[in-house]
mmCIF file of C-alpha atoms and ligand atoms in Angstrom:
data_model
loop_
_atom_site.group_PDB
_atom_site.id
_atom_site.type_symbol
_atom_site.label_atom_id
_atom_site.label_comp_id
_atom_site.label_asym_id
_atom_site.label_seq_id
_atom_site.Cartn_x
_atom_site.Cartn_y
_atom_site.Cartn_z
ATOM 1 C CA UNK A 1158 0.050 0.058 0.014
ATOM 2 C CA UNK A 1159 1.269 3.500 -0.579
ATOM 3 C CA UNK A 1160 0.880 6.997 0.603
ATOM 4 C CA UNK A 1161 0.735 10.254 -1.352
ATOM 5 C CA UNK A 1162 3.904 12.351 -0.941
ATOM 6 C CA UNK A 1163 3.872 16.139 -1.105
ATOM 7 C CA UNK A 1164 7.027 17.983 -1.563
ATOM 8 C CA UNK A 1165 7.835 21.708 -1.157
ATOM 9 C CA UNK A 1166 10.949 23.783 -0.545
ATOM 10 C CA UNK A 1167 9.368 24.800 2.718
ATOM 11 C CA UNK A 1168 5.971 25.714 4.209
ATOM 12 C CA UNK A 1169 3.981 27.026 1.187
ATOM 13 C CA UNK A 1170 3.079 23.624 -0.108
ATOM 14 C CA UNK A 1171 1.083 23.085 3.061
ATOM 15 C CA UNK A 1172 -1.566 25.397 1.647
ATOM 16 C CA UNK A 1173 -1.851 23.059 -1.400
ATOM 17 C CA UNK A 1174 -1.889 19.988 0.951
ATOM 18 C CA UNK A 1175 -4.659 21.553 2.908
ATOM 19 C CA UNK A 1176 -6.861 21.735 -0.167
ATOM 20 C CA UNK A 1177 -5.926 18.178 -1.288
ATOM 21 C CA UNK A 1178 -6.900 16.785 2.035
ATOM 22 C CA UNK A 1179 -10.207 18.584 1.852
ATOM 23 C CA UNK A 1180 -10.945 17.012 -1.514
ATOM 24 C CA UNK A 1181 -9.452 13.645 -0.893
ATOM 25 C CA UNK A 1182 -9.645 13.229 2.959
ATOM 26 C CA UNK A 1183 -9.615 9.359 2.942
ATOM 27 C CA UNK A 1184 -5.891 8.895 1.941
ATOM 28 C CA UNK A 1185 -2.575 8.889 3.906
ATOM 29 C CA UNK A 1186 -0.142 11.732 3.221
ATOM 30 C CA UNK A 1187 3.505 12.451 3.894
ATOM 31 C CA UNK A 1188 4.531 16.115 3.590
ATOM 32 C CA UNK A 1189 8.243 17.127 3.272
ATOM 33 C CA UNK A 1190 9.390 20.723 3.491
ATOM 34 C CA UNK A 1191 13.012 21.312 2.730
ATOM 35 C CA UNK A 1192 13.154 24.401 5.049
ATOM 36 C CA UNK A 1193 16.854 24.126 5.642
ATOM 37 C CA UNK A 1194 17.577 24.951 2.008
ATOM 38 C CA UNK A 1195 14.532 27.133 1.254
ATOM 39 C CA UNK A 1196 13.827 29.372 -0.493
ATOM 40 C CA UNK A 1197 14.578 27.669 -3.841
ATOM 41 C CA UNK A 1198 13.283 30.593 -5.776
ATOM 42 C CA UNK A 1199 16.506 32.344 -6.316
ATOM 43 C CA UNK A 1200 18.662 29.268 -6.833
ATOM 44 C CA UNK A 1201 20.074 27.734 -10.038
ATOM 45 C CA UNK A 1202 18.290 25.086 -12.068
ATOM 46 C CA UNK A 1203 20.959 22.512 -11.288
ATOM 47 C CA UNK A 1204 20.702 22.985 -7.592
ATOM 48 C CA UNK A 1205 16.898 23.015 -7.620
ATOM 49 C CA UNK A 1206 16.903 19.800 -9.561
ATOM 50 C CA UNK A 1207 19.378 18.036 -7.155
ATOM 51 C CA UNK A 1208 17.463 19.180 -4.043
ATOM 52 C CA UNK A 1209 14.059 18.206 -5.504
ATOM 53 C CA UNK A 1210 15.457 14.762 -6.408
ATOM 54 C CA UNK A 1211 16.652 14.255 -2.763
ATOM 55 C CA UNK A 1212 13.260 15.331 -1.538
ATOM 56 C CA UNK A 1213 11.441 12.959 -3.796
ATOM 57 C CA UNK A 1214 13.681 10.015 -2.971
ATOM 58 C CA UNK A 1215 13.004 10.602 0.782
ATOM 59 C CA UNK A 1216 9.239 10.349 -0.060
ATOM 60 C CA UNK A 1217 9.722 7.276 -2.141
ATOM 61 C CA UNK A 1218 11.797 5.560 0.709
ATOM 62 C CA UNK A 1219 8.934 6.296 3.050
ATOM 63 C CA UNK A 1220 6.279 4.506 1.050
ATOM 64 C CA UNK A 1221 5.126 6.857 -1.607
ATOM 65 C CA UNK A 1222 4.530 5.823 -5.184
ATOM 66 C CA UNK A 1223 3.043 9.168 -6.171
ATOM 67 C CA UNK A 1224 4.602 12.561 -5.252
ATOM 68 C CA UNK A 1225 3.210 15.967 -5.901
ATOM 69 C CA UNK A 1226 5.676 18.783 -6.266
ATOM 70 C CA UNK A 1227 3.623 21.306 -4.323
ATOM 71 C CA UNK A 1228 6.219 23.948 -5.287
ATOM 72 C CA UNK A 1229 6.168 26.058 -8.496
ATOM 73 C CA UNK A 1230 9.938 26.452 -8.461
ATOM 74 C CA UNK A 1231 10.667 22.725 -8.257
ATOM 75 C CA UNK A 1232 7.900 22.010 -10.723
ATOM 76 C CA UNK A 1233 9.223 24.492 -13.335
ATOM 77 C CA UNK A 1234 13.018 23.773 -12.857
ATOM 78 C CA UNK A 1235 13.147 20.123 -12.057
ATOM 79 C CA UNK A 1236 9.980 18.191 -12.989
ATOM 80 C CA UNK A 1237 10.535 17.678 -16.703
ATOM 81 C CA UNK A 1238 14.048 16.244 -16.090
ATOM 82 C CA UNK A 1239 12.670 14.064 -13.286
ATOM 83 C CA UNK A 1240 9.898 12.702 -15.479
ATOM 84 C CA UNK A 1241 11.992 12.170 -18.540
ATOM 85 C CA UNK A 1242 15.331 10.976 -17.154
ATOM 86 C CA UNK A 1243 15.360 10.286 -13.441
ATOM 87 C CA UNK A 1244 12.147 8.210 -13.102
ATOM 88 C CA UNK A 1245 12.539 6.082 -16.160
ATOM 89 C CA UNK A 1246 16.084 5.079 -15.142
ATOM 90 C CA UNK A 1247 15.617 4.610 -11.381
ATOM 91 C CA UNK A 1248 11.927 4.396 -10.416
ATOM 92 C CA UNK A 1249 9.961 3.377 -13.621
ATOM 93 C CA UNK A 1250 6.764 2.494 -11.546
ATOM 94 C CA UNK A 1251 6.669 5.733 -9.589
ATOM 95 C CA UNK A 1252 4.962 9.020 -10.536
ATOM 96 C CA UNK A 1253 5.796 12.708 -9.868
ATOM 97 C CA UNK A 1254 3.408 15.468 -10.817
ATOM 98 C CA UNK A 1255 3.771 19.245 -10.567
ATOM 99 C CA UNK A 1256 1.613 22.370 -10.107
ATOM 100 C CA UNK A 1257 2.347 24.225 -13.312
ATOM 101 C CA UNK A 1258 0.127 22.333 -15.698
ATOM 102 C CA UNK A 1259 -2.930 22.429 -13.494
ATOM 103 C CA UNK A 1260 -2.478 26.282 -13.149
ATOM 104 C CA UNK A 1261 -1.862 26.693 -16.842
ATOM 105 C CA UNK A 1262 -4.959 24.598 -17.811
ATOM 106 C CA UNK A 1263 -7.234 26.600 -15.479
ATOM 107 C CA UNK A 1264 -5.859 29.925 -16.762
ATOM 108 C CA UNK A 1265 -6.539 28.849 -20.300
ATOM 109 C CA UNK A 1266 -10.083 27.993 -19.410
ATOM 110 C CA UNK A 1267 -10.692 31.280 -17.645
ATOM 111 C CA UNK A 1268 -9.190 33.918 -19.952
ATOM 112 C CA UNK A 1269 -11.444 35.659 -22.415
ATOM 113 C CA UNK A 1270 -9.066 38.322 -23.759
ATOM 114 C CA UNK A 1271 -6.229 35.784 -24.158
ATOM 115 C CA UNK A 1272 -3.991 37.667 -21.946
ATOM 116 C CA UNK A 1273 -2.696 35.991 -18.839
ATOM 117 C CA UNK A 1274 -0.406 37.239 -16.102
ATOM 118 C CA UNK A 1275 1.754 35.158 -13.803
ATOM 119 C CA UNK A 1276 3.413 36.289 -10.552
ATOM 120 C CA UNK A 1277 6.085 33.817 -9.472
ATOM 121 C CA UNK A 1278 9.604 33.472 -8.029
ATOM 122 C CA UNK A 1279 12.653 34.516 -10.081
ATOM 123 C CA UNK A 1280 13.472 30.731 -10.954
ATOM 124 C CA UNK A 1281 9.925 30.031 -12.085
ATOM 125 C CA UNK A 1282 9.800 33.121 -14.264
ATOM 126 C CA UNK A 1283 13.180 32.523 -15.836
ATOM 127 C CA UNK A 1284 12.203 28.953 -16.641
ATOM 128 C CA UNK A 1285 9.333 30.235 -18.749
ATOM 129 C CA UNK A 1286 7.325 27.065 -17.686
ATOM 130 C CA UNK A 1287 4.004 28.824 -17.286
ATOM 131 C CA UNK A 1288 4.331 30.441 -20.699
ATOM 132 C CA UNK A 1289 5.324 27.178 -22.308
ATOM 133 C CA UNK A 1290 2.503 25.179 -20.803
ATOM 134 C CA UNK A 1291 -0.155 27.790 -21.572
ATOM 135 C CA UNK A 1292 0.979 28.238 -25.150
ATOM 136 C CA UNK A 1293 1.043 24.488 -25.609
ATOM 137 C CA UNK A 1294 -2.716 24.560 -24.933
ATOM 138 C CA UNK A 1295 -3.376 27.797 -26.974
ATOM 139 C CA UNK A 1296 -0.708 29.419 -29.026
ATOM 140 C CA UNK A 1297 -2.539 32.621 -29.513
ATOM 141 C CA UNK A 1298 -2.627 33.438 -25.752
ATOM 142 C CA UNK A 1299 -0.157 36.060 -24.533
ATOM 143 C CA UNK A 1300 1.544 35.370 -21.185
ATOM 144 C CA UNK A 1301 3.161 38.063 -19.013
ATOM 145 C CA UNK A 1302 5.301 36.712 -16.208
ATOM 146 C CA UNK A 1303 6.587 38.997 -13.487
ATOM 147 C CA UNK A 1304 8.988 37.804 -10.807
ATOM 148 C CA UNK A 1305 8.048 38.941 -7.228
ATOM 149 C CA UNK A 1306 11.128 37.939 -5.243
ATOM 150 C CA UNK A 1307 10.421 39.943 -2.157
ATOM 151 C CA UNK A 1308 7.116 38.266 -1.307
ATOM 152 C CA UNK A 1309 8.330 34.942 -0.099
ATOM 153 C CA UNK A 1310 10.694 36.447 2.559
ATOM 154 C CA UNK A 1311 7.900 38.773 3.727
ATOM 155 C CA UNK A 1312 5.431 36.051 4.135
ATOM 156 C CA UNK A 1313 8.007 33.770 5.864
ATOM 157 C CA UNK A 1314 8.829 36.727 8.338
ATOM 158 C CA UNK A 1315 5.090 36.877 9.166
ATOM 159 C CA UNK A 1316 5.008 40.369 7.673
ATOM 160 C CA UNK A 1317 2.499 39.812 4.989
ATOM 161 C CA UNK A 1318 -0.054 42.270 6.541
ATOM 162 C CA UNK A 1319 2.574 45.031 6.992
ATOM 163 C CA UNK A 1320 2.568 48.388 5.110
ATOM 164 C CA UNK A 1321 5.714 47.426 3.208
ATOM 165 C CA UNK A 1322 4.079 44.221 2.095
ATOM 166 C CA UNK A 1323 1.192 46.217 0.769
ATOM 167 C CA UNK A 1324 3.319 48.584 -1.159
ATOM 168 C CA UNK A 1325 5.360 45.747 -2.746
ATOM 169 C CA UNK A 1326 2.239 43.822 -3.664
ATOM 170 C CA UNK A 1327 0.695 46.823 -5.264
ATOM 171 C CA UNK A 1328 3.876 47.473 -7.290
ATOM 172 C CA UNK A 1329 4.139 43.802 -8.516
ATOM 173 C CA UNK A 1330 0.382 43.732 -9.362
ATOM 174 C CA UNK A 1331 0.459 46.975 -11.168
ATOM 175 C CA UNK A 1332 3.516 45.790 -13.165
ATOM 176 C CA UNK A 1333 1.801 42.615 -14.314
ATOM 177 C CA UNK A 1334 -1.641 44.246 -14.918
ATOM 178 C CA UNK A 1335 -0.400 46.928 -17.251
ATOM 179 C CA UNK A 1336 -0.441 44.314 -19.989
ATOM 180 C CA UNK A 1337 -4.293 44.414 -19.799
ATOM 181 C CA UNK A 1338 -4.539 40.800 -18.580
ATOM 182 C CA UNK A 1339 -7.869 39.433 -17.515
ATOM 183 C CA UNK A 1340 -6.556 36.445 -15.568
ATOM 184 C CA UNK A 1341 -3.693 36.306 -13.037
ATOM 185 C CA UNK A 1342 -2.055 33.090 -11.890
ATOM 186 C CA UNK A 1343 -0.527 33.258 -8.396
ATOM 187 C CA UNK A 1344 2.391 30.959 -9.510
ATOM 188 C CA UNK A 1345 3.968 30.569 -6.024
ATOM 189 C CA UNK A 1346 2.873 28.633 -2.998
ATOM 190 C CA UNK A 1347 3.291 31.672 -0.759
ATOM 191 C CA UNK A 1348 1.082 34.076 -2.686
ATOM 192 C CA UNK A 1349 -2.289 32.374 -1.798
ATOM 193 C CA UNK A 1350 -1.887 33.990 1.705
ATOM 194 C CA UNK A 1351 -1.699 37.413 -0.096
ATOM 195 C CA UNK A 1352 -4.736 36.771 -2.223
ATOM 196 C CA UNK A 1353 -7.067 39.358 -0.591
ATOM 197 C CA UNK A 1354 -4.422 42.109 -0.813
ATOM 198 C CA UNK A 1355 -3.655 41.252 -4.400
ATOM 199 C CA UNK A 1356 -7.373 41.393 -5.209
ATOM 200 C CA UNK A 1357 -7.632 44.929 -3.925
ATOM 201 C CA UNK A 1358 -5.128 46.096 -6.700
ATOM 202 C CA UNK A 1359 -6.505 43.912 -9.429
ATOM 203 C CA UNK A 1360 -10.203 44.559 -9.555
ATOM 204 C CA UNK A 1361 -11.967 42.939 -12.473
ATOM 205 C CA UNK A 1362 -9.212 40.362 -12.904
ATOM 206 C CA UNK A 1363 -9.712 36.695 -12.249
ATOM 207 C CA UNK A 1364 -7.176 35.587 -9.635
ATOM 208 C CA UNK A 1365 -6.150 31.839 -9.677
ATOM 209 C CA UNK A 1366 -4.639 30.500 -6.505
ATOM 210 C CA UNK A 1367 -3.312 26.988 -6.764
ATOM 211 C CA UNK A 1368 -4.525 24.977 -3.844
ATOM 212 C CA UNK A 1369 -8.061 24.303 -5.044
ATOM 213 C CA UNK A 1370 -7.078 23.898 -8.639
ATOM 214 C CA UNK A 1371 -4.308 21.169 -7.791
ATOM 215 C CA UNK A 1372 -6.679 19.374 -5.507
ATOM 216 C CA UNK A 1373 -9.329 19.099 -8.236
ATOM 217 C CA UNK A 1374 -6.811 18.002 -10.822
ATOM 218 C CA UNK A 1375 -5.413 15.359 -8.538
ATOM 219 C CA UNK A 1376 -8.816 13.914 -7.909
ATOM 220 C CA UNK A 1377 -9.361 13.797 -11.678
ATOM 221 C CA UNK A 1378 -6.001 12.135 -12.179
ATOM 222 C CA UNK A 1379 -6.744 9.334 -9.607
ATOM 223 C CA UNK A 1380 -10.065 8.764 -11.322
ATOM 224 C CA UNK A 1381 -8.247 8.254 -14.574
ATOM 225 C CA UNK A 1382 -5.480 6.089 -12.941
ATOM 226 C CA UNK A 1383 -7.291 3.357 -11.122
ATOM 227 C CA UNK A 1384 -4.062 1.290 -11.019
ATOM 228 C CA UNK A 1385 -2.531 4.067 -8.700
ATOM 229 C CA UNK A 1386 -5.643 4.813 -6.832
ATOM 230 C CA UNK A 1387 -6.294 1.257 -5.682
ATOM 231 C CA UNK A 1388 -2.850 1.025 -4.215
ATOM 232 C CA UNK A 1389 -3.353 4.060 -1.888
ATOM 233 C CA UNK A 1390 -3.636 3.531 1.861
ATOM 234 C CA UNK A 1391 -6.904 4.920 3.271
ATOM 235 C CA UNK A 1392 -5.966 5.730 6.779
ATOM 236 C CA UNK A 1393 -6.713 9.387 6.861
ATOM 237 C CA UNK A 1394 -3.256 10.284 8.260
ATOM 238 C CA UNK A 1395 -0.748 13.029 7.619
ATOM 239 C CA UNK A 1396 2.902 13.089 8.612
ATOM 240 C CA UNK A 1397 4.971 16.150 8.394
ATOM 241 C CA UNK A 1398 8.765 16.333 7.928
ATOM 242 C CA UNK A 1399 11.022 19.298 7.873
ATOM 243 C CA UNK A 1400 14.787 19.521 7.190
ATOM 244 C CA UNK A 1401 15.197 22.419 9.714
ATOM 245 C CA UNK A 1402 13.841 23.500 13.055
ATOM 246 C CA UNK A 1403 10.622 21.613 14.037
ATOM 247 C CA UNK A 1404 9.492 24.573 16.146
ATOM 248 C CA UNK A 1405 9.630 27.000 13.323
ATOM 249 C CA UNK A 1406 8.047 24.529 10.860
ATOM 250 C CA UNK A 1407 5.163 23.899 13.315
ATOM 251 C CA UNK A 1408 4.542 27.531 14.031
ATOM 252 C CA UNK A 1409 4.705 28.872 10.393
ATOM 253 C CA UNK A 1410 3.446 25.711 8.861
ATOM 254 C CA UNK A 1411 0.209 25.923 10.886
ATOM 255 C CA UNK A 1412 -0.576 29.266 9.213
ATOM 256 C CA UNK A 1413 -0.416 27.658 5.780
ATOM 257 C CA UNK A 1414 -2.195 24.491 6.715
ATOM 258 C CA UNK A 1415 -4.836 26.205 8.715
ATOM 259 C CA UNK A 1416 -4.659 24.094 11.735
ATOM 260 C CA UNK A 1417 -1.926 23.036 14.278
ATOM 261 C CA UNK A 1418 0.677 20.607 12.907
ATOM 262 C CA UNK A 1419 3.522 18.681 14.514
ATOM 263 C CA UNK A 1420 6.488 17.716 12.403
ATOM 264 C CA UNK A 1421 9.632 15.629 12.693
ATOM 265 C CA UNK A 1422 13.031 16.780 11.708
ATOM 266 C CA UNK A 1423 14.936 14.734 9.034
ATOM 267 C CA UNK A 1424 18.232 14.840 7.139
ATOM 268 C CA UNK A 1425 17.956 14.089 3.509
HETATM 269 N N1 DGL B 2697 7.579 27.019 -2.862
HETATM 270 C C1 DGL B 2697 8.173 28.084 -3.782
HETATM 271 C C2 DGL B 2697 7.258 28.235 -5.034
HETATM 272 O O1 DGL B 2697 6.172 27.891 -5.082
HETATM 273 C C3 DGL B 2697 8.309 29.391 -3.014
HETATM 274 C C4 DGL B 2697 9.358 29.352 -2.007
HETATM 275 C C5 DGL B 2697 10.762 29.100 -2.555
HETATM 276 O O2 DGL B 2697 11.193 30.032 -3.288
HETATM 277 O O3 DGL B 2697 11.369 28.153 -2.155
HETATM 278 O O4 DGL B 2697 7.821 28.649 -6.007
#
């Protein structure tokens, strides 16, 4: 029997896990946040790939056959290589999915004027992953990606409601909205927490936050893949692992997950 693994560079993926558990409460989950090495958003592609691989192998060793990269940076910088090279060579029967395609598909469905904006980390923007996936679905759509590197540190410092956060959010949103977009993808796990502030500056624009979208897509994926679904343990359990301080993970993680959590520290 197997559990569903959820990997993120840190805490943000907990907001995605929260929605997955709401939609699929019957399964057993393991969450790993690589907090010791987060944020990934300003790191190189090579390093993001190596770190992500280590996280995935930890989850595989702990009984997961299916892993979700609940991190946009890891999904855009590492997932393709993992699916095309790493899994076929080392784990041909295991699956790793990401969060970019679900976000891209939903954005394509929602846009009417065919102009989509994306706010994300430096690494996600420079990978061009959102643009690639959106334009695979519809070549005529224009995609405007803006890196918002200051937002992750602000959220992690618990300053997402501060005046400086509001000023920064406004600047980033104005920057992406000047392209007359009608749909904005919050392409970073941390931005969901900022959604209400982002909405204030982007009136009339459809804001897509990933948690609910990824959860819905995972449910549909399991419906299409009965061979995976029937192997999943149905014990309604969640284990949380962090690579850095347990106390910090439990405190900050609870904000993203929406309820109290208790983690264990591991070395990868
Ligand atoms: N989880 C990352 C993402 O969704 C944000 C934090 C980081 O940069 O590691 O892109």
